[in-house]
Amino acid sequence: TQLLEQSPQFLSIQEGENLTVYCNSSSVFSSLQWYRQEPGEGPVLLVTVVTGGEVKKLKRLTFQFGDARKDSSLHITAAQPGDTGLYLCAAGGSQGNLIFGKGTKLSVKP
Amino acid sequence: DTGVSQNPRHKITKRGQNVTFRCDPISEHNRLYWYRQTLGQGPEFLTYFQNEAQLEKSRLLSDRFSAERPKGSFSTLEIQRTEQGDSAMYLCASSISAGHSSYEQYFGPGTRLTVT
């Protein structure tokens, strides 16, 4: 069974701080997605990483795919209250579906 | 492009009743997925369609659940004889079926089901 483990589960920080969240697995993936979800809404796709070692930037968010394509990280620089939400990593499953981690719940206090 | 839409956004029903949810995908997307999400968990796969064909079903999808996509456009998910354990957010997503792009799934806002 493919599992994606995300850490930390919860993170509460002050505005302006930097943070990193992690997504780890024992399986190798052809691609990995990061989503952000706000309460009562569906997940919103942030990025897809495909190549081992790949780094993608989206404004203050930096995503990295591990060299072995088993893990990924998301780094946020100078977090803002608008970054608050549930950050989910996901990867392709054997049935054509996405398998999701449990997410990291981020709270950024002003 | 209006994105993926789902109706209703919220549904409260009594145990034993049947409920039906609708999903309208992004128009050029040929794949449509249903997921279920409970508190503290990521979305869990239920089933997906490519055009009108239902290609995969999770073992989570009991006999009380049925999904259709009759013309390859919108889809419905019906739950018969609802149980309290069915209370969850039901999410619909769509994608195109080309390599890695099939994993770039775009989600609707979800239908929150509460079974009392």
CSV table of C-alpha atoms in Angstrom, one decimal:
chain,number,residue,atom,x,y,z
A,1,THR,CA,0.0,0.0,0.0
A,2,GLN,CA,1.4,3.4,-1.0
A,3,LEU,CA,1.4,5.8,1.9
A,4,LEU,CA,2.2,9.5,2.1
A,5,GLU,CA,3.2,10.7,5.5
A,6,GLN,CA,3.1,14.4,6.2
A,7,SER,CA,4.8,16.3,9.0
A,8,PRO,CA,4.3,18.2,11.1
A,9,GLN,CA,0.5,17.5,11.5
A,10,PHE,CA,-0.1,21.0,13.0
A,11,LEU,CA,2.0,24.2,12.8
A,12,SER,CA,1.2,27.5,14.4
A,13,ILE,CA,3.5,30.4,13.6
A,14,GLN,CA,3.7,34.2,13.6
A,15,GLU,CA,3.4,36.3,10.5
A,16,GLY,CA,6.8,36.8,8.9
A,17,GLU,CA,8.3,33.5,10.0
A,18,ASN,CA,9.6,30.8,7.6
A,19,LEU,CA,8.5,27.2,7.7
A,20,THR,CA,9.0,23.9,6.0
A,21,VAL,CA,6.5,21.0,5.8
A,22,TYR,CA,7.4,17.5,4.6
A,23,CYS,CA,5.9,14.7,2.6
A,24,ASN,CA,7.6,11.3,2.8
A,25,SER,CA,7.0,7.8,1.4
A,26,SER,CA,8.8,4.5,0.9
A,27,SER,CA,7.4,4.4,-2.7
A,28,VAL,CA,8.7,6.0,-5.8
A,29,PHE,CA,6.4,8.3,-7.7
A,30,SER,CA,6.3,9.5,-11.2
A,31,SER,CA,4.9,12.9,-10.0
A,32,LEU,CA,3.7,14.5,-6.8
A,33,GLN,CA,1.2,17.3,-6.3
A,34,TRP,CA,0.8,19.8,-3.5
A,35,TYR,CA,-2.7,21.2,-2.7
A,36,ARG,CA,-4.0,23.8,-0.3
A,37,GLN,CA,-7.4,23.5,1.3
A,38,GLU,CA,-9.4,26.0,3.3
A,39,PRO,CA,-12.2,24.9,5.6
A,40,GLY,CA,-15.4,23.9,3.8
A,41,GLU,CA,-13.8,24.1,0.4
A,42,GLY,CA,-12.1,21.7,-2.0
A,43,PRO,CA,-8.4,21.4,-2.4
A,44,VAL,CA,-6.7,23.8,-4.8
A,45,LEU,CA,-3.8,22.6,-6.9
A,46,LEU,CA,-0.6,24.5,-6.2
A,47,VAL,CA,2.1,22.6,-8.1
A,48,THR,CA,3.2,19.4,-9.7
A,49,VAL,CA,6.7,18.1,-9.5
A,50,VAL,CA,7.9,15.4,-11.8
A,51,THR,CA,11.8,15.2,-12.0
A,52,GLY,CA,13.9,14.0,-9.1
A,53,GLY,CA,15.6,17.0,-7.5
A,54,GLU,CA,13.3,19.4,-9.1
A,55,VAL,CA,12.6,22.8,-7.4
A,56,LYS,CA,9.6,24.9,-8.3
A,57,LYS,CA,8.8,28.3,-6.9
A,58,LEU,CA,5.4,30.0,-6.6
A,59,LYS,CA,5.9,33.4,-5.1
A,60,ARG,CA,7.0,32.8,-1.5
A,61,LEU,CA,6.4,29.0,-1.8
A,62,THR,CA,9.3,26.7,-2.8
A,63,PHE,CA,8.6,23.1,-3.6
A,64,GLN,CA,11.3,20.4,-3.9
A,65,PHE,CA,11.0,16.8,-5.1
A,66,GLY,CA,13.6,14.4,-3.6
A,67,ASP,CA,16.3,13.0,-5.8
A,68,ALA,CA,14.8,9.5,-5.5
A,69,ARG,CA,11.3,10.8,-6.1
A,70,LYS,CA,10.1,9.4,-2.7
A,71,ASP,CA,9.7,12.6,-0.8
A,72,SER,CA,9.0,16.3,-1.2
A,73,SER,CA,9.1,19.5,0.8
A,74,LEU,CA,7.3,22.8,0.8
A,75,HIS,CA,9.0,25.9,2.2
A,76,ILE,CA,7.2,29.1,2.8
A,77,THR,CA,9.2,32.3,3.3
A,78,ALA,CA,7.8,35.2,5.4
A,79,ALA,CA,4.4,33.5,6.0
A,80,GLN,CA,1.3,35.6,5.9
A,81,PRO,CA,-2.1,35.0,7.5
A,82,GLY,CA,-3.4,34.3,4.0
A,83,ASP,CA,-1.2,31.2,3.9
A,84,THR,CA,-3.4,29.6,6.6
A,85,GLY,CA,-4.9,26.3,5.5
A,86,LEU,CA,-4.4,22.6,5.2
A,87,TYR,CA,-1.5,21.7,2.9
A,88,LEU,CA,-1.9,18.3,1.3
A,89,CYS,CA,0.6,16.3,-0.8
A,90,ALA,CA,-0.7,13.7,-3.2
A,91,ALA,CA,0.7,11.2,-5.7
A,92,GLY,CA,-0.7,8.9,-8.3
A,93,GLY,CA,-2.2,5.6,-7.2
A,94,SER,CA,-2.5,2.3,-9.0
A,95,GLN,CA,-6.1,2.9,-9.9
A,96,GLY,CA,-5.5,6.2,-11.7
A,97,ASN,CA,-6.5,8.1,-8.6
A,98,LEU,CA,-4.6,10.4,-6.3
A,99,ILE,CA,-3.4,9.2,-2.9
A,100,PHE,CA,-3.3,11.9,-0.3
A,101,GLY,CA,-1.4,12.4,2.9
A,102,LYS,CA,-3.3,13.6,6.0
A,103,GLY,CA,-2.0,17.1,5.5
A,104,THR,CA,-0.3,19.8,7.6
A,105,LYS,CA,-2.7,22.3,9.2
A,106,LEU,CA,-0.9,25.7,9.1
A,107,SER,CA,-2.1,28.7,11.1
A,108,VAL,CA,-0.3,32.0,10.6
A,109,LYS,CA,-1.1,34.6,13.3
A,110,PRO,CA,-0.9,38.3,12.5
B,1,ASP,CA,-13.8,28.3,-17.6
B,2,THR,CA,-15.9,28.2,-14.5
B,3,GLY,CA,-14.1,25.3,-12.8
B,4,VAL,CA,-15.7,22.2,-11.2
B,5,SER,CA,-19.1,22.8,-9.6
B,6,GLN,CA,-20.9,20.6,-7.1
B,7,ASN,CA,-24.5,20.7,-5.9
B,8,PRO,CA,-25.8,20.9,-3.3
B,9,ARG,CA,-23.0,22.4,-1.1
B,10,HIS,CA,-24.6,21.0,2.1
B,11,LYS,CA,-27.1,18.2,2.7
B,12,ILE,CA,-28.6,17.1,6.0
B,13,THR,CA,-30.6,13.9,5.9
B,14,LYS,CA,-32.0,11.3,8.2
B,15,ARG,CA,-30.5,7.8,8.5
B,16,GLY,CA,-32.1,5.5,6.0
B,17,GLN,CA,-32.9,8.2,3.4
B,18,ASN,CA,-31.3,8.3,-0.1
B,19,VAL,CA,-29.3,11.2,-1.3
B,20,THR,CA,-27.9,12.3,-4.7
B,21,PHE,CA,-25.1,14.7,-5.4
B,22,ARG,CA,-24.2,16.3,-8.7
B,23,CYS,CA,-20.8,17.3,-10.2
B,24,ASP,CA,-20.2,19.3,-13.3
B,25,PRO,CA,-16.5,19.0,-14.4
B,26,ILE,CA,-14.3,21.4,-16.3
B,27,SER,CA,-15.7,21.2,-19.8
B,28,GLU,CA,-12.7,19.9,-21.7
B,29,HIS,CA,-11.7,17.3,-19.0
B,30,ASN,CA,-12.6,13.7,-19.9
B,31,ARG,CA,-11.8,12.2,-16.5
B,32,LEU,CA,-14.1,12.7,-13.5
B,33,TYR,CA,-13.3,11.5,-9.9
B,34,TRP,CA,-15.2,11.2,-6.7
B,35,TYR,CA,-13.5,11.3,-3.3
B,36,ARG,CA,-14.6,11.4,0.3
B,37,GLN,CA,-13.0,13.3,3.1
B,38,THR,CA,-13.6,13.0,6.8
B,39,LEU,CA,-12.2,15.3,9.5
B,40,GLY,CA,-8.5,15.1,10.0
B,41,GLN,CA,-7.9,13.0,6.8
B,42,GLY,CA,-7.0,13.7,3.3
B,43,PRO,CA,-9.4,12.9,0.5
B,44,GLU,CA,-10.0,9.1,-0.1
B,45,PHE,CA,-10.7,7.8,-3.6
B,46,LEU,CA,-14.1,6.4,-4.4
B,47,THR,CA,-14.4,6.0,-8.2
B,48,TYR,CA,-13.5,7.6,-11.5
B,49,PHE,CA,-14.9,7.9,-15.0
B,50,GLN,CA,-13.2,8.4,-18.3
B,51,ASN,CA,-15.8,9.9,-20.6
B,52,GLU,CA,-18.9,7.8,-19.7
B,53,ALA,CA,-17.1,4.6,-18.6
B,54,GLN,CA,-16.6,3.9,-14.9
B,55,LEU,CA,-13.1,2.6,-14.9
B,56,GLU,CA,-12.2,2.1,-11.3
B,57,LYS,CA,-14.0,1.7,-8.0
B,58,SER,CA,-12.5,1.7,-4.5
B,59,ARG,CA,-13.4,-1.0,-2.0
B,60,LEU,CA,-14.7,2.0,0.0
B,61,LEU,CA,-17.5,2.2,-2.4
B,62,SER,CA,-20.1,-0.1,-0.8
B,63,ASP,CA,-23.1,-1.5,-2.6
B,64,ARG,CA,-25.2,1.4,-1.3
B,65,PHE,CA,-23.1,3.8,-3.4
B,66,SER,CA,-23.6,4.2,-7.1
B,67,ALA,CA,-22.2,6.8,-9.5
B,68,GLU,CA,-23.1,7.6,-13.1
B,69,ARG,CA,-21.8,9.8,-15.9
B,70,PRO,CA,-24.4,9.1,-18.6
B,71,LYS,CA,-23.2,11.4,-21.4
B,72,GLY,CA,-19.6,11.9,-20.3
B,73,SER,CA,-20.3,15.3,-18.9
B,74,PHE,CA,-21.8,15.7,-15.5
B,75,SER,CA,-21.9,12.9,-12.9
B,76,THR,CA,-24.1,11.9,-10.0
B,77,LEU,CA,-23.2,10.1,-6.9
B,78,GLU,CA,-26.1,8.4,-5.0
B,79,ILE,CA,-26.0,6.9,-1.5
B,80,GLN,CA,-28.9,4.7,-0.6
B,81,ARG,CA,-30.1,3.9,2.9
B,82,THR,CA,-27.6,6.5,4.4
B,83,GLU,CA,-25.8,5.6,7.6
B,84,GLN,CA,-24.2,8.0,10.2
B,85,GLY,CA,-20.8,6.8,9.0
B,86,ASP,CA,-21.5,8.3,5.6
B,87,SER,CA,-21.3,11.8,7.1
B,88,ALA,CA,-18.3,13.4,5.2
B,89,MET,CA,-17.3,15.9,2.6
B,90,TYR,CA,-17.8,14.4,-0.9
B,91,LEU,CA,-15.4,15.9,-3.4
B,92,CYS,CA,-15.5,15.8,-7.2
B,93,ALA,CA,-12.4,16.4,-9.3
B,94,SER,CA,-11.7,16.4,-13.0
B,95,SER,CA,-8.6,16.1,-15.2
B,96,ILE,CA,-7.5,15.2,-18.7
B,97,SER,CA,-6.2,11.7,-19.4
B,98,ALA,CA,-2.7,12.5,-20.7
B,99,GLY,CA,0.3,11.2,-18.7
B,100,HIS,CA,1.2,13.2,-15.6
B,101,SER,CA,-1.7,15.6,-16.4
B,102,SER,CA,-4.2,12.9,-15.3
B,103,TYR,CA,-2.8,13.4,-11.8
B,104,GLU,CA,-3.3,17.2,-12.0
B,105,GLN,CA,-6.9,17.0,-10.7
B,106,TYR,CA,-9.0,20.1,-10.2
B,107,PHE,CA,-11.5,19.9,-7.3
B,108,GLY,CA,-14.9,21.3,-6.8
B,109,PRO,CA,-16.0,22.9,-3.5
B,110,GLY,CA,-17.5,19.7,-2.2
B,111,THR,CA,-20.9,18.6,-0.8
B,112,ARG,CA,-21.0,18.3,3.0
B,113,LEU,CA,-23.3,15.5,4.0
B,114,THR,CA,-24.6,15.1,7.5
B,115,VAL,CA,-26.6,12.1,8.4
B,116,THR,CA,-28.6,12.4,11.6
